[in-house]
Amino acid sequence: MLGVRIHNLTLDEAVTTAEHMIKDGGAHLITTPNPEIIVRAQKEPDLREIINNSDLRLPDGSGLLFTGKFVGKRFKERVAGIDFMLELLKTAAQKGYRVYLLGGASGI
Protein backbone atom coordinates (compact mmCIF):
# COMPACT_ATOMS: atom_id res chain seq x y z
CA MET A 1 0.00 0.00 0.00
CA LEU A 2 1.71 3.15 -1.22
CA GLY A 3 5.14 1.63 -0.62
CA VAL A 4 4.28 0.21 2.81
CA ARG A 5 4.42 -3.58 2.94
CA ILE A 6 1.70 -5.31 4.95
CA HIS A 7 1.30 -9.00 5.72
CA ASN A 8 -1.95 -10.63 4.67
CA LEU A 9 -2.80 -12.63 7.78
CA THR A 10 -5.81 -13.38 9.93
CA LEU A 11 -5.70 -12.62 13.64
CA ASP A 12 -5.05 -16.28 14.43
CA GLU A 13 -2.25 -16.46 11.86
CA ALA A 14 -0.69 -13.29 13.30
CA VAL A 15 -0.70 -14.74 16.83
CA THR A 16 0.82 -17.99 15.54
CA THR A 17 3.51 -16.01 13.73
CA ALA A 18 4.26 -14.07 16.92
CA GLU A 19 4.52 -17.35 18.83
CA HIS A 20 7.15 -18.54 16.37
CA MET A 21 9.05 -15.30 17.01
CA ILE A 22 8.85 -15.90 20.76
CA LYS A 23 10.17 -19.43 20.37
CA ASP A 24 12.96 -18.24 18.04
CA GLY A 25 14.08 -15.76 20.69
CA GLY A 26 15.73 -12.43 20.11
CA ALA A 27 14.14 -9.10 19.39
CA HIS A 28 11.32 -8.72 16.89
CA LEU A 29 9.34 -5.67 15.82
CA ILE A 30 5.62 -5.89 15.10
CA THR A 31 3.83 -2.91 13.57
CA THR A 32 0.16 -2.27 12.94
CA PRO A 33 -0.05 0.22 10.08
CA ASN A 34 -3.43 1.83 9.54
CA PRO A 35 -4.40 4.33 6.80
CA GLU A 36 -3.23 7.34 8.82
CA ILE A 37 0.17 5.76 9.46
CA ILE A 38 0.53 4.84 5.80
CA VAL A 39 -0.25 8.43 4.76
CA ARG A 40 2.27 9.72 7.29
CA ALA A 41 4.87 7.24 6.01
CA GLN A 42 4.60 8.92 2.59
CA LYS A 43 6.03 12.11 4.12
CA GLU A 44 8.42 10.35 6.52
CA PRO A 45 10.72 7.88 4.74
CA ASP A 46 12.26 6.81 8.07
CA LEU A 47 8.83 5.73 9.33
CA ARG A 48 8.18 3.82 6.09
CA GLU A 49 11.55 2.08 6.45
CA ILE A 50 10.84 1.10 10.06
CA ILE A 51 7.49 -0.39 9.10
CA ASN A 52 8.85 -2.18 6.03
CA ASN A 53 11.72 -3.65 8.03
CA SER A 54 9.53 -4.84 10.90
CA ASP A 55 9.12 -8.58 11.31
CA LEU A 56 5.34 -8.52 11.25
CA ARG A 57 3.14 -5.81 9.70
CA LEU A 58 -0.56 -6.19 10.46
CA PRO A 59 -3.40 -4.56 8.48
CA ASP A 60 -4.98 -2.34 11.13
CA GLY A 61 -7.93 -0.30 9.92
CA SER A 62 -11.02 -0.97 7.87
CA GLY A 63 -9.88 1.73 5.46
CA LEU A 64 -6.98 -0.53 4.52
CA LEU A 65 -9.34 -3.37 3.68
CA PHE A 66 -11.53 -1.07 1.59
CA THR A 67 -8.55 0.41 -0.25
CA GLY A 68 -7.08 -3.05 -0.72
CA LYS A 69 -10.20 -4.19 -2.54
CA PHE A 70 -10.10 -1.04 -4.68
CA VAL A 71 -6.48 -1.61 -5.79
CA GLY A 72 -6.73 -5.40 -6.09
CA LYS A 73 -4.96 -6.30 -2.83
CA ARG A 74 -7.54 -8.09 -0.71
CA PHE A 75 -6.65 -8.65 2.92
CA LYS A 76 -7.99 -11.72 4.71
CA GLU A 77 -9.24 -9.56 7.58
CA ARG A 78 -8.51 -6.50 9.64
CA VAL A 79 -6.07 -7.25 12.46
CA ALA A 80 -6.42 -4.36 14.87
CA GLY A 81 -3.39 -3.81 17.07
CA ILE A 82 -5.43 -3.97 20.27
CA ASP A 83 -7.15 -7.21 19.21
CA PHE A 84 -3.79 -8.73 18.34
CA MET A 85 -2.29 -7.66 21.66
CA LEU A 86 -5.21 -9.06 23.68
CA GLU A 87 -5.05 -12.42 21.87
CA LEU A 88 -1.29 -12.58 22.29
CA LEU A 89 -1.65 -11.81 26.01
CA LYS A 90 -4.20 -14.64 26.34
CA THR A 91 -1.77 -16.98 24.61
CA ALA A 92 1.04 -15.79 26.88
CA ALA A 93 -1.07 -16.49 29.97
CA GLN A 94 -1.98 -19.97 28.73
CA LYS A 95 1.55 -20.92 27.72
CA GLY A 96 3.53 -19.18 30.43
CA TYR A 97 5.22 -16.57 28.24
CA ARG A 98 6.51 -13.56 30.15
CA VAL A 99 5.26 -10.13 29.12
CA TYR A 100 6.99 -6.79 29.54
CA LEU A 101 5.17 -3.56 28.71
CA LEU A 102 7.23 -0.45 28.06
CA GLY A 103 5.89 3.08 27.97
CA GLY A 104 3.29 5.25 29.57
CA ALA A 105 3.48 7.99 32.11
CA SER A 106 5.47 7.78 35.32
CA GLY A 107 3.82 5.48 37.82
CA ILE A 108 1.90 3.47 35.21
PDB file of C-alpha atoms in Angstrom:
ATOM      1  CA  MET A   1       0.000   0.000   0.000  1.00  0.00           C
ATOM      2  CA  LEU A   2       1.711   3.149  -1.223  1.00  0.00           C
ATOM      3  CA  GLY A   3       5.138   1.628  -0.615  1.00  0.00           C
ATOM      4  CA  VAL A   4       4.279   0.213   2.814  1.00  0.00           C
ATOM      5  CA  ARG A   5       4.425  -3.578   2.939  1.00  0.00           C
ATOM      6  CA  ILE A   6       1.702  -5.309   4.954  1.00  0.00           C
ATOM      7  CA  HIS A   7       1.300  -9.000   5.723  1.00  0.00           C
ATOM      8  CA  ASN A   8      -1.945 -10.627   4.665  1.00  0.00           C
ATOM      9  CA  LEU A   9      -2.799 -12.631   7.782  1.00  0.00           C
ATOM     10  CA  THR A  10      -5.807 -13.384   9.929  1.00  0.00           C
ATOM     11  CA  LEU A  11      -5.704 -12.623  13.644  1.00  0.00           C
ATOM     12  CA  ASP A  12      -5.047 -16.283  14.430  1.00  0.00           C
ATOM     13  CA  GLU A  13      -2.248 -16.456  11.864  1.00  0.00           C
ATOM     14  CA  ALA A  14      -0.688 -13.293  13.305  1.00  0.00           C
ATOM     15  CA  VAL A  15      -0.704 -14.741  16.831  1.00  0.00           C
ATOM     16  CA  THR A  16       0.817 -17.990  15.544  1.00  0.00           C
ATOM     17  CA  THR A  17       3.513 -16.009  13.733  1.00  0.00           C
ATOM     18  CA  ALA A  18       4.261 -14.071  16.923  1.00  0.00           C
ATOM     19  CA  GLU A  19       4.517 -17.349  18.834  1.00  0.00           C
ATOM     20  CA  HIS A  20       7.148 -18.544  16.366  1.00  0.00           C
ATOM     21  CA  MET A  21       9.051 -15.299  17.010  1.00  0.00           C
ATOM     22  CA  ILE A  22       8.853 -15.901  20.764  1.00  0.00           C
ATOM     23  CA  LYS A  23      10.165 -19.427  20.365  1.00  0.00           C
ATOM     24  CA  ASP A  24      12.964 -18.240  18.042  1.00  0.00           C
ATOM     25  CA  GLY A  25      14.077 -15.755  20.691  1.00  0.00           C
ATOM     26  CA  GLY A  26      15.731 -12.425  20.114  1.00  0.00           C
ATOM     27  CA  ALA A  27      14.143  -9.103  19.391  1.00  0.00           C
ATOM     28  CA  HIS A  28      11.323  -8.716  16.890  1.00  0.00           C
ATOM     29  CA  LEU A  29       9.339  -5.668  15.820  1.00  0.00           C
ATOM     30  CA  ILE A  30       5.622  -5.892  15.100  1.00  0.00           C
ATOM     31  CA  THR A  31       3.834  -2.909  13.565  1.00  0.00           C
ATOM     32  CA  THR A  32       0.157  -2.268  12.942  1.00  0.00           C
ATOM     33  CA  PRO A  33      -0.051   0.218  10.079  1.00  0.00           C
ATOM     34  CA  ASN A  34      -3.433   1.829   9.542  1.00  0.00           C
ATOM     35  CA  PRO A  35      -4.397   4.335   6.796  1.00  0.00           C
ATOM     36  CA  GLU A  36      -3.230   7.342   8.824  1.00  0.00           C
ATOM     37  CA  ILE A  37       0.167   5.757   9.461  1.00  0.00           C
ATOM     38  CA  ILE A  38       0.527   4.842   5.796  1.00  0.00           C
ATOM     39  CA  VAL A  39      -0.251   8.431   4.757  1.00  0.00           C
ATOM     40  CA  ARG A  40       2.271   9.719   7.290  1.00  0.00           C
ATOM     41  CA  ALA A  41       4.865   7.241   6.007  1.00  0.00           C
ATOM     42  CA  GLN A  42       4.599   8.920   2.594  1.00  0.00           C
ATOM     43  CA  LYS A  43       6.032  12.106   4.117  1.00  0.00           C
ATOM     44  CA  GLU A  44       8.423  10.352   6.515  1.00  0.00           C
ATOM     45  CA  PRO A  45      10.719   7.882   4.740  1.00  0.00           C
ATOM     46  CA  ASP A  46      12.257   6.807   8.067  1.00  0.00           C
ATOM     47  CA  LEU A  47       8.833   5.725   9.326  1.00  0.00           C
ATOM     48  CA  ARG A  48       8.179   3.816   6.092  1.00  0.00           C
ATOM     49  CA  GLU A  49      11.547   2.077   6.447  1.00  0.00           C
ATOM     50  CA  ILE A  50      10.837   1.102  10.064  1.00  0.00           C
ATOM     51  CA  ILE A  51       7.487  -0.388   9.101  1.00  0.00           C
ATOM     52  CA  ASN A  52       8.847  -2.177   6.031  1.00  0.00           C
ATOM     53  CA  ASN A  53      11.724  -3.652   8.030  1.00  0.00           C
ATOM     54  CA  SER A  54       9.532  -4.837  10.902  1.00  0.00           C
ATOM     55  CA  ASP A  55       9.117  -8.580  11.305  1.00  0.00           C
ATOM     56  CA  LEU A  56       5.336  -8.520  11.249  1.00  0.00           C
ATOM     57  CA  ARG A  57       3.140  -5.808   9.699  1.00  0.00           C
ATOM     58  CA  LEU A  58      -0.558  -6.192  10.455  1.00  0.00           C
ATOM     59  CA  PRO A  59      -3.404  -4.559   8.483  1.00  0.00           C
ATOM     60  CA  ASP A  60      -4.983  -2.336  11.134  1.00  0.00           C
ATOM     61  CA  GLY A  61      -7.925  -0.303   9.925  1.00  0.00           C
ATOM     62  CA  SER A  62     -11.025  -0.974   7.874  1.00  0.00           C
ATOM     63  CA  GLY A  63      -9.876   1.733   5.464  1.00  0.00           C
ATOM     64  CA  LEU A  64      -6.980  -0.528   4.516  1.00  0.00           C
ATOM     65  CA  LEU A  65      -9.336  -3.368   3.678  1.00  0.00           C
ATOM     66  CA  PHE A  66     -11.527  -1.071   1.591  1.00  0.00           C
ATOM     67  CA  THR A  67      -8.548   0.413  -0.245  1.00  0.00           C
ATOM     68  CA  GLY A  68      -7.076  -3.050  -0.720  1.00  0.00           C
ATOM     69  CA  LYS A  69     -10.198  -4.191  -2.535  1.00  0.00           C
ATOM     70  CA  PHE A  70     -10.097  -1.044  -4.676  1.00  0.00           C
ATOM     71  CA  VAL A  71      -6.478  -1.615  -5.785  1.00  0.00           C
ATOM     72  CA  GLY A  72      -6.733  -5.401  -6.092  1.00  0.00           C
ATOM     73  CA  LYS A  73      -4.958  -6.296  -2.825  1.00  0.00           C
ATOM     74  CA  ARG A  74      -7.541  -8.090  -0.711  1.00  0.00           C
ATOM     75  CA  PHE A  75      -6.647  -8.648   2.915  1.00  0.00           C
ATOM     76  CA  LYS A  76      -7.988 -11.721   4.713  1.00  0.00           C
ATOM     77  CA  GLU A  77      -9.237  -9.560   7.577  1.00  0.00           C
ATOM     78  CA  ARG A  78      -8.514  -6.502   9.642  1.00  0.00           C
ATOM     79  CA  VAL A  79      -6.068  -7.247  12.455  1.00  0.00           C
ATOM     80  CA  ALA A  80      -6.424  -4.357  14.869  1.00  0.00           C
ATOM     81  CA  GLY A  81      -3.391  -3.811  17.071  1.00  0.00           C
ATOM     82  CA  ILE A  82      -5.432  -3.971  20.271  1.00  0.00           C
ATOM     83  CA  ASP A  83      -7.153  -7.207  19.210  1.00  0.00           C
ATOM     84  CA  PHE A  84      -3.789  -8.730  18.336  1.00  0.00           C
ATOM     85  CA  MET A  85      -2.293  -7.663  21.661  1.00  0.00           C
ATOM     86  CA  LEU A  86      -5.211  -9.062  23.677  1.00  0.00           C
ATOM     87  CA  GLU A  87      -5.046 -12.418  21.872  1.00  0.00           C
ATOM     88  CA  LEU A  88      -1.291 -12.575  22.290  1.00  0.00           C
ATOM     89  CA  LEU A  89      -1.645 -11.814  26.007  1.00  0.00           C
ATOM     90  CA  LYS A  90      -4.205 -14.641  26.337  1.00  0.00           C
ATOM     91  CA  THR A  91      -1.766 -16.976  24.607  1.00  0.00           C
ATOM     92  CA  ALA A  92       1.041 -15.786  26.878  1.00  0.00           C
ATOM     93  CA  ALA A  93      -1.068 -16.494  29.969  1.00  0.00           C
ATOM     94  CA  GLN A  94      -1.983 -19.971  28.725  1.00  0.00           C
ATOM     95  CA  LYS A  95       1.546 -20.925  27.718  1.00  0.00           C
ATOM     96  CA  GLY A  96       3.530 -19.179  30.433  1.00  0.00           C
ATOM     97  CA  TYR A  97       5.220 -16.567  28.243  1.00  0.00           C
ATOM     98  CA  ARG A  98       6.511 -13.564  30.150  1.00  0.00           C
ATOM     99  CA  VAL A  99       5.258 -10.133  29.119  1.00  0.00           C
ATOM    100  CA  TYR A 100       6.988  -6.786  29.542  1.00  0.00           C
ATOM    101  CA  LEU A 101       5.169  -3.564  28.711  1.00  0.00           C
ATOM    102  CA  LEU A 102       7.229  -0.455  28.064  1.00  0.00           C
ATOM    103  CA  GLY A 103       5.891   3.077  27.969  1.00  0.00           C
ATOM    104  CA  GLY A 104       3.290   5.246  29.570  1.00  0.00           C
ATOM    105  CA  ALA A 105       3.478   7.988  32.105  1.00  0.00           C
ATOM    106  CA  SER A 106       5.473   7.783  35.321  1.00  0.00           C
ATOM    107  CA  GLY A 107       3.816   5.477  37.820  1.00  0.00           C
ATOM    108  CA  ILE A 108       1.901   3.472  35.215  1.00  0.00           C
TER     109      ILE A 108
END
